[in-house]
Tab-separated table of C-alpha atoms and ligand atoms in Angstrom:
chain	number	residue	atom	x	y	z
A	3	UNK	CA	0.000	0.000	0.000
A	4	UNK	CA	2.029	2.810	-1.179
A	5	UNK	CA	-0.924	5.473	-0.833
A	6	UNK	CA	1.008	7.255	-3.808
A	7	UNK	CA	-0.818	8.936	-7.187
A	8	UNK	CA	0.855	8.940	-10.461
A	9	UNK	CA	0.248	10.528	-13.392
A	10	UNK	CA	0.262	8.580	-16.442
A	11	UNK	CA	0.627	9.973	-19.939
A	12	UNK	CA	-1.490	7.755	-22.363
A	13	UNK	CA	-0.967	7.612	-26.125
A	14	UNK	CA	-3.041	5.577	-27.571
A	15	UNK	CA	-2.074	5.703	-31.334
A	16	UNK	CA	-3.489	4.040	-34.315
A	17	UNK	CA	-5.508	1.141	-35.440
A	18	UNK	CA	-5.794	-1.579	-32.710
A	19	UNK	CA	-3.399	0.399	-30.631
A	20	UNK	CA	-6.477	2.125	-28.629
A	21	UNK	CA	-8.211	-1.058	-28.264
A	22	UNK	CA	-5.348	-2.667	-26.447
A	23	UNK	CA	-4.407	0.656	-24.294
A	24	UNK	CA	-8.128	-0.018	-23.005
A	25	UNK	CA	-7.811	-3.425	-21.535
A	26	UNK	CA	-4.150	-2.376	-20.548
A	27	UNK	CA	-5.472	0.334	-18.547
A	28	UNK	CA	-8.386	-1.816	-17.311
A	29	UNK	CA	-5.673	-4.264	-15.663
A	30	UNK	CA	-3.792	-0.974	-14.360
A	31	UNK	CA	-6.528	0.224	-12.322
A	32	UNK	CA	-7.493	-3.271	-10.891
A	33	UNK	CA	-3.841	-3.233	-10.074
A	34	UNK	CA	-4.362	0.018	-7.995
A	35	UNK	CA	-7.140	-0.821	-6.647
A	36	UNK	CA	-5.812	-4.138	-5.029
A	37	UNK	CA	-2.027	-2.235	-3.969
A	38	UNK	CA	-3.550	0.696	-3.004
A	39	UNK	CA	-2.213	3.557	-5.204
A	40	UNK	CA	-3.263	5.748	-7.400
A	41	UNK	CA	-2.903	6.578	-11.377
A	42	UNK	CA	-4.514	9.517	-13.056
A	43	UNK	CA	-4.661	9.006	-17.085
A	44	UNK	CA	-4.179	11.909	-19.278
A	45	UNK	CA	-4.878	11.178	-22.957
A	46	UNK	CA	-3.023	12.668	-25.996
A	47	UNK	CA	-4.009	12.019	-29.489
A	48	UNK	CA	-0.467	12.244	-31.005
A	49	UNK	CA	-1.067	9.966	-33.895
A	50	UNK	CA	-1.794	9.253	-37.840
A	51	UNK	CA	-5.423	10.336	-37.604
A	52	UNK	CA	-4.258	13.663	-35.926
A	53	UNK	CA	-1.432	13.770	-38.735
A	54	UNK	CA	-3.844	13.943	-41.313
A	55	UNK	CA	-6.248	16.294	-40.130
A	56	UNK	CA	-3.626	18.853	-38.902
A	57	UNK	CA	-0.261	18.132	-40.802
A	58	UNK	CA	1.547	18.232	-37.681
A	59	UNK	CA	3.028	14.985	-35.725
A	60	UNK	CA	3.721	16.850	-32.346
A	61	UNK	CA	2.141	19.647	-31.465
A	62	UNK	CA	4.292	22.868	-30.410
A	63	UNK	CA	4.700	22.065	-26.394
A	64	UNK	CA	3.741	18.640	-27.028
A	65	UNK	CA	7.411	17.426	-25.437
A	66	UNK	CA	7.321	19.747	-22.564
A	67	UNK	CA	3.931	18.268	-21.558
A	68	UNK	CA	4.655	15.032	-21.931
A	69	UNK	CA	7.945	15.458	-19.512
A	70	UNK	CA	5.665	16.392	-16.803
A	71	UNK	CA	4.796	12.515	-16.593
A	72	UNK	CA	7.076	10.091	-15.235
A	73	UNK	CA	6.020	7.514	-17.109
A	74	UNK	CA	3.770	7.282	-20.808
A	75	UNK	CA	1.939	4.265	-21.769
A	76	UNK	CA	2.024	4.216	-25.682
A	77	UNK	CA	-0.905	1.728	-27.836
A	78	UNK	CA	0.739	1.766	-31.723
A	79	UNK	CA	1.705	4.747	-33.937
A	80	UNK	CA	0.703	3.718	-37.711
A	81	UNK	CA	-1.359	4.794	-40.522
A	82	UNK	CA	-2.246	3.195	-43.848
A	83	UNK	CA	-2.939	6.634	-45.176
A	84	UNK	CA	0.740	7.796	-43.771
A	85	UNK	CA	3.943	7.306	-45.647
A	86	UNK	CA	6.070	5.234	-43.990
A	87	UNK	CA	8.777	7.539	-41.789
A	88	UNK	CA	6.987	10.130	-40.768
A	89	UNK	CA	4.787	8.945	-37.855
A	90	UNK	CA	8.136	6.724	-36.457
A	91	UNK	CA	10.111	9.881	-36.841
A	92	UNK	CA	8.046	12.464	-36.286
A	93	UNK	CA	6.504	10.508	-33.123
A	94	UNK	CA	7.852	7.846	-31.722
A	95	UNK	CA	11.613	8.140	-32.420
A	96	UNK	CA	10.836	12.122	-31.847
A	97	UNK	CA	10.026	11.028	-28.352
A	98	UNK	CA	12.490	8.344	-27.650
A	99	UNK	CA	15.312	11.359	-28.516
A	100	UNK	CA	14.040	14.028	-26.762
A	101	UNK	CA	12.883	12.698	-24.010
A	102	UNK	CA	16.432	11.057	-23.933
A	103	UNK	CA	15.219	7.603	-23.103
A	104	UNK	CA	18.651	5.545	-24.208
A	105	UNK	CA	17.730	2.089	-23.143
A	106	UNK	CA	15.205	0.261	-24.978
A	107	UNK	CA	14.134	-2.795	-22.583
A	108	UNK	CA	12.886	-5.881	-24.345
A	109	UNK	CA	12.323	-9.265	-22.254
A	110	UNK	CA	11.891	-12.266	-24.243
A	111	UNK	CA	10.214	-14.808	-21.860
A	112	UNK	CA	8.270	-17.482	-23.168
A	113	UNK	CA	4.833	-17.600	-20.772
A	114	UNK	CA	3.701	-21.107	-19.918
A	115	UNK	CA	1.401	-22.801	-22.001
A	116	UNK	CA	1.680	-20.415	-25.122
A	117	UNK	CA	2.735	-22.445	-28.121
A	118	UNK	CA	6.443	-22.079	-29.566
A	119	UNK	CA	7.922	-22.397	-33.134
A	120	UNK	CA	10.914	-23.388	-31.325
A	121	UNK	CA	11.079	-27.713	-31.127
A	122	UNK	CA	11.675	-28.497	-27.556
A	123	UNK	CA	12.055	-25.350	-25.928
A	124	UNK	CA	10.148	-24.573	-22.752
A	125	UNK	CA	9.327	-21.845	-20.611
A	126	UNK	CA	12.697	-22.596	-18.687
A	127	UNK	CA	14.669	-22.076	-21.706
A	128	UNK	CA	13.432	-19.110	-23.336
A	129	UNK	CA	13.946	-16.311	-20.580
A	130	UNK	CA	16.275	-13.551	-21.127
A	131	UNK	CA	16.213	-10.450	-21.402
A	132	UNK	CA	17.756	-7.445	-24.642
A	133	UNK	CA	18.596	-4.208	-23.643
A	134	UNK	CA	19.214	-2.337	-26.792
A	135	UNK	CA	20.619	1.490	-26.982
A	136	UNK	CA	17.731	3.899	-28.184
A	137	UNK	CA	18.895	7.002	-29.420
A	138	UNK	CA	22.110	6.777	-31.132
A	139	UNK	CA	23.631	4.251	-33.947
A	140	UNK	CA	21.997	4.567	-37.573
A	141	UNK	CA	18.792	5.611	-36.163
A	142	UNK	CA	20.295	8.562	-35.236
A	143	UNK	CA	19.841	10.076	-38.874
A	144	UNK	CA	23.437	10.745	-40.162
A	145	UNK	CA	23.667	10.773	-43.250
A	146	UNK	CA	22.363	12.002	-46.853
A	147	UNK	CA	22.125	11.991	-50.589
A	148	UNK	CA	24.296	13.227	-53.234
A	149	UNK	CA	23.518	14.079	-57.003
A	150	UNK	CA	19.482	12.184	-55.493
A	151	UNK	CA	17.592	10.510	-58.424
A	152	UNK	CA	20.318	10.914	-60.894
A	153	UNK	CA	22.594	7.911	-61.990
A	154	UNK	CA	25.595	9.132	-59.889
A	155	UNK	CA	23.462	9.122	-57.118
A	156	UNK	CA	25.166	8.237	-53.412
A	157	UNK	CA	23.323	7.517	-50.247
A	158	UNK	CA	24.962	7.248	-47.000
A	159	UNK	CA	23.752	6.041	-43.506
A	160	UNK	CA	26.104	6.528	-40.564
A	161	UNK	CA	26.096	4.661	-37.755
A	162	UNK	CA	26.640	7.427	-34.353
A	163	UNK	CA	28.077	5.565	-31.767
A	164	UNK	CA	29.175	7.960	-28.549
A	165	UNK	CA	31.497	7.576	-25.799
A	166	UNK	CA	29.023	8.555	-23.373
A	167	UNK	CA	26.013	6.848	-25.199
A	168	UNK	CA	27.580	3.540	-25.369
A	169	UNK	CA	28.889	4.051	-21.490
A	170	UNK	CA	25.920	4.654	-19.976
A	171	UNK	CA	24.234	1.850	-22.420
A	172	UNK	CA	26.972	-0.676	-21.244
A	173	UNK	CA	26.442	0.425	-17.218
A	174	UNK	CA	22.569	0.557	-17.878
A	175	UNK	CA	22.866	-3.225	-19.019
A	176	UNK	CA	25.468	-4.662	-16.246
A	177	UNK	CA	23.291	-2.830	-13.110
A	178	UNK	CA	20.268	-4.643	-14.714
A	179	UNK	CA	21.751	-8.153	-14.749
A	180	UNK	CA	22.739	-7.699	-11.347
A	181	UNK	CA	19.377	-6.404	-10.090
A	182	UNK	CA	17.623	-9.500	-11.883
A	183	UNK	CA	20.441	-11.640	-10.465
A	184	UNK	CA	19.287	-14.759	-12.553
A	185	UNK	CA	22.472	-16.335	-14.672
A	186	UNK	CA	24.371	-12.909	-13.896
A	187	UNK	CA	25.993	-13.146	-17.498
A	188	UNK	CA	25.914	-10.419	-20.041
A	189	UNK	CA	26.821	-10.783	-23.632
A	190	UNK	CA	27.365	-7.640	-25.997
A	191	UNK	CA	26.236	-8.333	-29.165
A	192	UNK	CA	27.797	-6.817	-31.888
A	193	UNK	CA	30.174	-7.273	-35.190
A	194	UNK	CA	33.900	-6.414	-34.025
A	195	UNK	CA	35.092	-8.570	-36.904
A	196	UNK	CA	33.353	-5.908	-39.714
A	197	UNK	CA	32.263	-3.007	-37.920
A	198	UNK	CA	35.999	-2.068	-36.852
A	199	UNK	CA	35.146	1.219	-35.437
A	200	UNK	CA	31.553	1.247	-34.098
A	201	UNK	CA	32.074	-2.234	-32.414
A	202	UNK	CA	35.721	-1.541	-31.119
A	203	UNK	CA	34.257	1.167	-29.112
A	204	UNK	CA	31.478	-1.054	-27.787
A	205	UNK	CA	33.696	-4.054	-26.808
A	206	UNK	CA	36.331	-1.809	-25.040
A	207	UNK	CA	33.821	-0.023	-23.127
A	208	UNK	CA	32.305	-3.184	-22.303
A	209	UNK	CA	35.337	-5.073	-20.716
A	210	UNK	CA	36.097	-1.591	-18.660
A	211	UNK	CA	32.847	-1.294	-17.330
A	212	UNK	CA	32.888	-5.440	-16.538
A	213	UNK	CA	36.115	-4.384	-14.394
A	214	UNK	CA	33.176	-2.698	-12.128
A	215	UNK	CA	30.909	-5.811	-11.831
A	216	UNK	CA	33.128	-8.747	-10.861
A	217	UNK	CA	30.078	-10.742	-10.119
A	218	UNK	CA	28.819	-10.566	-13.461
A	219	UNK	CA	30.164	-12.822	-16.375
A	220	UNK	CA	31.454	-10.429	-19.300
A	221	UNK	CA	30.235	-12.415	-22.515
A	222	UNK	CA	30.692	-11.504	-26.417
A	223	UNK	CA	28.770	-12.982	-29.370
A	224	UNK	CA	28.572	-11.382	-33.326
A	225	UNK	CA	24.888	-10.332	-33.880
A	226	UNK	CA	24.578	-13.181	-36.978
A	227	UNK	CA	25.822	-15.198	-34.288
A	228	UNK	CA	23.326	-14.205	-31.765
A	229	UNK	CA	20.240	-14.559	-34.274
A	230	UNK	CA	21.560	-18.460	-34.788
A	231	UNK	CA	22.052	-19.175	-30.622
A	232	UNK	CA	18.146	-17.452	-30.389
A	233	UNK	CA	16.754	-20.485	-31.956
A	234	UNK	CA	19.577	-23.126	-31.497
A	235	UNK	CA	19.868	-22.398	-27.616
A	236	UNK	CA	18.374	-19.963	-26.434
A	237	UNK	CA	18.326	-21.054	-23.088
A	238	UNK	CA	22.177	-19.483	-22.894
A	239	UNK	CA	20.982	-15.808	-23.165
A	240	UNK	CA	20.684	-13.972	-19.498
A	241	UNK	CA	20.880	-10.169	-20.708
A	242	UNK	CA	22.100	-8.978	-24.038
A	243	UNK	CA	23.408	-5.458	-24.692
A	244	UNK	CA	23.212	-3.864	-27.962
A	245	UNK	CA	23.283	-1.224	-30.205
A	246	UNK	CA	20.482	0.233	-31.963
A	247	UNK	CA	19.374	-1.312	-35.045
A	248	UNK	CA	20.911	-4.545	-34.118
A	249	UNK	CA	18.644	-4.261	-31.106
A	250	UNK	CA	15.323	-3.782	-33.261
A	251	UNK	CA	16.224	-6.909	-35.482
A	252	UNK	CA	17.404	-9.477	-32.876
A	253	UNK	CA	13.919	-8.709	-30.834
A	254	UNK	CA	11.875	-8.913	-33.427
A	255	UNK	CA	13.160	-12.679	-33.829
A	256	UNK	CA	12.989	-12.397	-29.777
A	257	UNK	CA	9.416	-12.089	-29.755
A	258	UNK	CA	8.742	-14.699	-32.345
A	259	UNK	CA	10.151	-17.638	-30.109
A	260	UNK	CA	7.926	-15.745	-27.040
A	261	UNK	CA	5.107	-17.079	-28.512
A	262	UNK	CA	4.821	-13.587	-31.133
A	263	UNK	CA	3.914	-9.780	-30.864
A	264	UNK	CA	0.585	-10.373	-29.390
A	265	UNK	CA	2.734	-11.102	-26.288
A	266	UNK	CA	6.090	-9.123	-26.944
A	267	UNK	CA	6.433	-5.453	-24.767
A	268	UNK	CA	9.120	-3.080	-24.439
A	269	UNK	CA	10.078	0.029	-22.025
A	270	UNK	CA	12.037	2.931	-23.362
A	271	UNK	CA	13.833	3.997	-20.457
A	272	UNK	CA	14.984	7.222	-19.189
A	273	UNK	CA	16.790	6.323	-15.695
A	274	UNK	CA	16.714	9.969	-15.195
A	275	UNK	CA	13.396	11.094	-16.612
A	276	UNK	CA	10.046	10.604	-18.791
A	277	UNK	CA	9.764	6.272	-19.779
A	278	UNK	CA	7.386	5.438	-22.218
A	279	UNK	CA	6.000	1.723	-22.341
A	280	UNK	CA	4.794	0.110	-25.562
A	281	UNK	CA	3.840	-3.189	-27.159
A	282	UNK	CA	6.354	-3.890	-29.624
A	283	UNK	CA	3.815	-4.787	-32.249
A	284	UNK	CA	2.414	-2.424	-34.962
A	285	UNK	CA	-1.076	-0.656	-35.306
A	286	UNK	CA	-2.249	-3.949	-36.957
A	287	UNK	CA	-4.999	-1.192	-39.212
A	288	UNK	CA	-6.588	-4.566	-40.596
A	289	UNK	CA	-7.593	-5.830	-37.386
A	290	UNK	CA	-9.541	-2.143	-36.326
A	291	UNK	CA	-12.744	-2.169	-34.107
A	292	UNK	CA	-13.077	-6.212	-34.464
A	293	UNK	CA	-12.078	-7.127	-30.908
A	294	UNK	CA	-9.730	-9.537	-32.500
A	295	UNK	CA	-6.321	-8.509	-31.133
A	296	UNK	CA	-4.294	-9.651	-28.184
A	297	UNK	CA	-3.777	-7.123	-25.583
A	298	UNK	CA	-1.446	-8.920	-23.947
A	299	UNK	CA	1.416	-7.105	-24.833
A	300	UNK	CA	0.135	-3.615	-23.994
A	301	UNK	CA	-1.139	-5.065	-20.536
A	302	UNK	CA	2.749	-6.382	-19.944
A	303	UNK	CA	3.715	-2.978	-20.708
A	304	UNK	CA	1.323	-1.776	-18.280
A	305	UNK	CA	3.257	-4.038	-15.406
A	306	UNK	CA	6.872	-3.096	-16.617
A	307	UNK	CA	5.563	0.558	-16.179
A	308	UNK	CA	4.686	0.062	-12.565
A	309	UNK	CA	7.677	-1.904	-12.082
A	310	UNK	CA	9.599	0.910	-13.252
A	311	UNK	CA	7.852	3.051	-10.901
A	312	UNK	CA	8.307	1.127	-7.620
A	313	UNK	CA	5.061	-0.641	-7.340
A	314	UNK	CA	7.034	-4.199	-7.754
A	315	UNK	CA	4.492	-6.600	-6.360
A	316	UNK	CA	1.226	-4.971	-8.468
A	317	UNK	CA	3.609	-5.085	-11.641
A	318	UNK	CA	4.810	-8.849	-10.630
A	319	UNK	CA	1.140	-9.940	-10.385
A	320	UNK	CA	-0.170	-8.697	-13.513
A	321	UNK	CA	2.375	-10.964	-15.159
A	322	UNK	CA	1.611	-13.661	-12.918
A	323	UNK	CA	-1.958	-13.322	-13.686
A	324	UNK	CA	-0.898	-12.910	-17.597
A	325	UNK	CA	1.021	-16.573	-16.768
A	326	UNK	CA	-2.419	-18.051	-15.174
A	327	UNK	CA	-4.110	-16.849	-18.898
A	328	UNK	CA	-1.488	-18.197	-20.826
A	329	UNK	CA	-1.549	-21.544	-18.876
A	330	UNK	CA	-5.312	-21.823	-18.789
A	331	UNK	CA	-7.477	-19.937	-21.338
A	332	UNK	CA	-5.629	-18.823	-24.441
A	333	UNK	CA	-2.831	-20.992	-26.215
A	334	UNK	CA	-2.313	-19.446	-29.527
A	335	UNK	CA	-1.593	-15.259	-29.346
A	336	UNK	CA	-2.173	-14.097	-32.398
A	337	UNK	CA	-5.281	-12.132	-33.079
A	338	UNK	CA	-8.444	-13.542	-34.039
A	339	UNK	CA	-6.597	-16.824	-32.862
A	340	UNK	CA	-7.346	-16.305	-29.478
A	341	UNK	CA	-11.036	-18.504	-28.178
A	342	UNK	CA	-11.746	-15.138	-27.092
A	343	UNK	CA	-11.840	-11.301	-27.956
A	344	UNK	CA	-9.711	-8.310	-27.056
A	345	UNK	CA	-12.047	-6.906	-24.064
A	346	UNK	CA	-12.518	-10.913	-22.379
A	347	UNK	CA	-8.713	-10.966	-22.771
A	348	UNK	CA	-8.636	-7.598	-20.250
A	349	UNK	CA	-11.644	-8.892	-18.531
A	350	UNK	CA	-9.690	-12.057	-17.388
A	351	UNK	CA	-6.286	-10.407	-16.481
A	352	UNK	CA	-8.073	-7.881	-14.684
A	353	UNK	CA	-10.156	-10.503	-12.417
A	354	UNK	CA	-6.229	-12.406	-11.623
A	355	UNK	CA	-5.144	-9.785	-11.043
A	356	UNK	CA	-7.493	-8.566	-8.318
A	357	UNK	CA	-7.463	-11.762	-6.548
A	358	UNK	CA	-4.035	-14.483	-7.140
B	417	LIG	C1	10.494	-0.814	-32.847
B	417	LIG	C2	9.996	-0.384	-34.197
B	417	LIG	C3	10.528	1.008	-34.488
B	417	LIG	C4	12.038	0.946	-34.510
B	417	LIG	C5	9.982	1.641	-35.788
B	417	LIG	C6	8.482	1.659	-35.815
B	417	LIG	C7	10.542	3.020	-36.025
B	417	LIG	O1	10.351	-1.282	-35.179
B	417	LIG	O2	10.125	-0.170	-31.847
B	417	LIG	O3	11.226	-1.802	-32.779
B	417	LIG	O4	12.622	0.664	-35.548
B	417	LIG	O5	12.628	1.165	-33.457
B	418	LIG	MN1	11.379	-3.024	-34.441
């Protein structure tokens, strides 16, 4: 019973992304009720509908409001009637910049009963969890054209990789594995065999930081590598640390062998500042208004949010309660797959999570 009252920032998004926020939010506040705080939900329509209408992606203020939350609960940014880029830049990647929130926290933990591609991998095996840097590398727009649509034309994409970015990355990654204190290992993934520069950095700043942690295993494994050992054995992983776009593609495969992106969540994390929780998955536009998709993923986010704000046991039993509707009610995740719809989904986790 921490008695406390946070204020939640709410983005709902696109497409399904509102439907999920919904059930998320219905889970939150059973949550509360139960552990005796308080949230207060403030909605913001920062999305591809809004885009259209007004031509702008975020409003003038939009950041300095947002910043007045600690934490933002995000549904999907995504538009058919968008061209691809501007809603990720203009919104989401806008945010994860400004806001400074440089770690991007992705568990891959497959929940009992849900079905795996993966032959003979269990619940015990599949349990790890990728930190991946979040506002540097080649998202971090470096680049350009030369001589553009002509037949001399050059495009270049560079990959931004700073001292202090990587540092704080590196010590972001080695205080989580001790703080989850499960295999205390933690591999960098990366490419020091091609990406001489970029990769050198990483790896030295790595082993110096590892001088820090002596109880934590310093591991290394090339990102090709780390795609094979995913589905081979996963069951080596404990935390990964990575850069960037490395990051994006290795947990995309991450969530796959969790059972998919009805189930997959991620926290973009500013230690310091404003995090923003999100499932991983898209807007899924096809899926709109049917009840069809799994809200799994945006309730998860809803318990790594409170975890991140110090209400541990409310966040640990909305994933315990998620476990009890893997395990019992709903095998397959992906939408309209389910036995059930979207708001029974919320309606089930909700009821766990106000009793277990
Ligand atoms: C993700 C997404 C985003 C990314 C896109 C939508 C810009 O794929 O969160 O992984 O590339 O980071
Ligand atoms: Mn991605």
């Amino acid at each position: 019973m921490s008695g406390k009252t946070y204020e939640i920032g709410v983005i709902s998004g696109d497409g399904t992304g509102p439907e999920v926020i919904k059930e998320s939010i219905k889970v939150l506040k059973a949550a509360a009720a139960r552990f005796g705080f308080k949230l207060n939900f403030t909605d913001y329509d920062f999305n591809g509908t809004r885009y259209l209408r007004t031509g702008e992606t975020l409003p003038e203020g939009a950041l300095d409001e947002l910043k007045r939350h600690k934490a933002l609960l995000l549904g999907a940014i995504g538009h058919p009637g968008v061209k691809p880029g501007i809603l990720e830049k203009g919104i989401l990647l806008r945010l994860r910049f400004e806001l400074d929130m440089y770690i991007n926290l992705r568990p891959v933990r497959l929940y009992p009963g849900v079905e795996c591609p993966l032959k003979d991998k269990g619940p015990e095996d599949i349990d790890f969890v990728v930190v991946r840097e979040n506002t540097e590398g080649l998202y971090a727009g470096a680049g350009g054209f030369l001589k553009k649509g002509t037949k001399d034309e050059v495009a270049t994409q560079e990959s931004i990789n700073t001292r202090k970015g990587v540092e704080r990355c590196i010590r972001y990654a080695f205080d989580y594995t001790a703080r989850r204190n499960k295999g205390n290992k933690l591999t960098l993934s990366g490419k020091t065999n091609v990406l001489t520069y970029a990769f050198d950095l990483w790896e030295r700043v790595f082993y110096e930081v590892a001088k820090d942690y002596p109880g934590i295993k310093p591991d290394y494994a090339h990102v090709d590598a780390t795609t094979m050992w995913f589905v081979k054995n996963p069951e080596w992983f404990d935390v990964i640390v990575t850069d960037n776009m490395f990051g994006d593609i290795i947990t995309d495969l991450g969530a796959m062998i969790q059972g998919g992106m009805g189930i997959a969540t991620g926290g973009n994390i500013n230690p310091d500042g404003t995090s923003m929780f999100e499932p991983i998955g898209g807007s899924a536009p096809k899926y709109t208004g049917q009840n069809v998709i799994n809200p799994l993923a945006a309730i998860c986010a809803g318990a790594m949010m409170l975890e991140h704000l110090g209400e541990t046991e409310a966040g640990k039993t909305i994933e315990k309660s998620v476990m009890e509707v893997t395990a019992k009610h709903i095998k397959n995740l992906a939408a309209g797959h389910m036995g059930m719809g979207t708001t029974e989904v919320g309606d089930l986790v909700a009821d766990y999570t106000a009793k277990i």
